Amino acid sequence: MITDIYGHDESDLRWSVYEIIALAVTPFGYIVYLFIAIKKKIT
């Protein structure tokens, strides 16, 4: 049985995907937003 870093098994894969997206969006989404904003100012 495969478990991810949250200790979920494969049947909980859908929830772990949402958690990974949430973790990725929280810090990196803001960085991506800033990057896009800076790029728009340059071009």
PDB file of C-alpha atoms in Angstrom:
ATOM      1  CA  MET A   1       0.000   0.000   0.000  1.00  0.00           C
ATOM      2  CA  ILE A   2       1.402   3.347  -1.079  1.00  0.00           C
ATOM      3  CA  THR A   3       1.208   6.167   1.423  1.00  0.00           C
ATOM      4  CA  ASP A   4       2.052   9.800   0.741  1.00  0.00           C
ATOM      5  CA  ILE A   5       3.592  12.343   3.091  1.00  0.00           C
ATOM      6  CA  TYR A   6       0.187  12.868   4.718  1.00  0.00           C
ATOM      7  CA  GLY A   7      -0.160   9.168   5.559  1.00  0.00           C
ATOM      8  CA  HIS A   8      -3.086   8.630   3.215  1.00  0.00           C
ATOM      9  CA  ASP A   9      -3.451   5.439   1.226  1.00  0.00           C
ATOM     10  CA  GLU A  10      -4.259   5.305  -2.489  1.00  0.00           C
ATOM     11  CA  SER A  11      -8.006   5.611  -1.855  1.00  0.00           C
ATOM     12  CA  ASP A  12      -7.329   9.039  -0.331  1.00  0.00           C
ATOM     13  CA  LEU A  13      -5.224  10.172  -3.296  1.00  0.00           C
ATOM     14  CA  ARG A  14      -7.839  12.745  -4.312  1.00  0.00           C
ATOM     15  CA  TRP A  15      -7.546  14.490  -0.939  1.00  0.00           C
ATOM     16  CA  SER A  16      -3.740  14.438  -0.994  1.00  0.00           C
ATOM     17  CA  VAL A  17      -3.834  16.069  -4.421  1.00  0.00           C
ATOM     18  CA  TYR A  18      -5.982  18.878  -3.027  1.00  0.00           C
ATOM     19  CA  GLU A  19      -3.587  19.275  -0.089  1.00  0.00           C
ATOM     20  CA  ILE A  20      -0.556  19.381  -2.379  1.00  0.00           C
ATOM     21  CA  ILE A  21      -2.290  21.992  -4.556  1.00  0.00           C
ATOM     22  CA  ALA A  22      -3.175  24.002  -1.459  1.00  0.00           C
ATOM     23  CA  LEU A  23       0.407  23.827  -0.200  1.00  0.00           C
ATOM     24  CA  ALA A  24       1.748  24.763  -3.629  1.00  0.00           C
ATOM     25  CA  VAL A  25      -0.689  27.639  -4.109  1.00  0.00           C
ATOM     26  CA  THR A  26      -0.156  29.238  -0.718  1.00  0.00           C
ATOM     27  CA  PRO A  27       3.559  30.159  -1.014  1.00  0.00           C
ATOM     28  CA  PHE A  28       4.219  29.688  -4.723  1.00  0.00           C
ATOM     29  CA  GLY A  29       0.990  31.135  -6.070  1.00  0.00           C
ATOM     30  CA  TYR A  30       1.955  34.499  -4.627  1.00  0.00           C
ATOM     31  CA  ILE A  31       5.443  34.213  -6.141  1.00  0.00           C
ATOM     32  CA  VAL A  32       3.945  33.349  -9.533  1.00  0.00           C
ATOM     33  CA  TYR A  33       1.544  36.285  -9.189  1.00  0.00           C
ATOM     34  CA  LEU A  34       4.454  38.642  -8.462  1.00  0.00           C
ATOM     35  CA  PHE A  35       6.453  37.159 -11.358  1.00  0.00           C
ATOM     36  CA  ILE A  36       3.567  37.737 -13.777  1.00  0.00           C
ATOM     37  CA  ALA A  37       3.036  41.262 -12.444  1.00  0.00           C
ATOM     38  CA  ILE A  38       6.735  42.074 -12.914  1.00  0.00           C
ATOM     39  CA  LYS A  39       6.709  40.562 -16.402  1.00  0.00           C
ATOM     40  CA  LYS A  40       3.698  42.687 -17.376  1.00  0.00           C
ATOM     41  CA  LYS A  41       5.533  45.826 -16.222  1.00  0.00           C
ATOM     42  CA  ILE A  42       8.596  44.934 -18.296  1.00  0.00           C
ATOM     43  CA  THR A  43       6.722  44.126 -21.502  1.00  0.00           C
TER      44      THR A  43
END
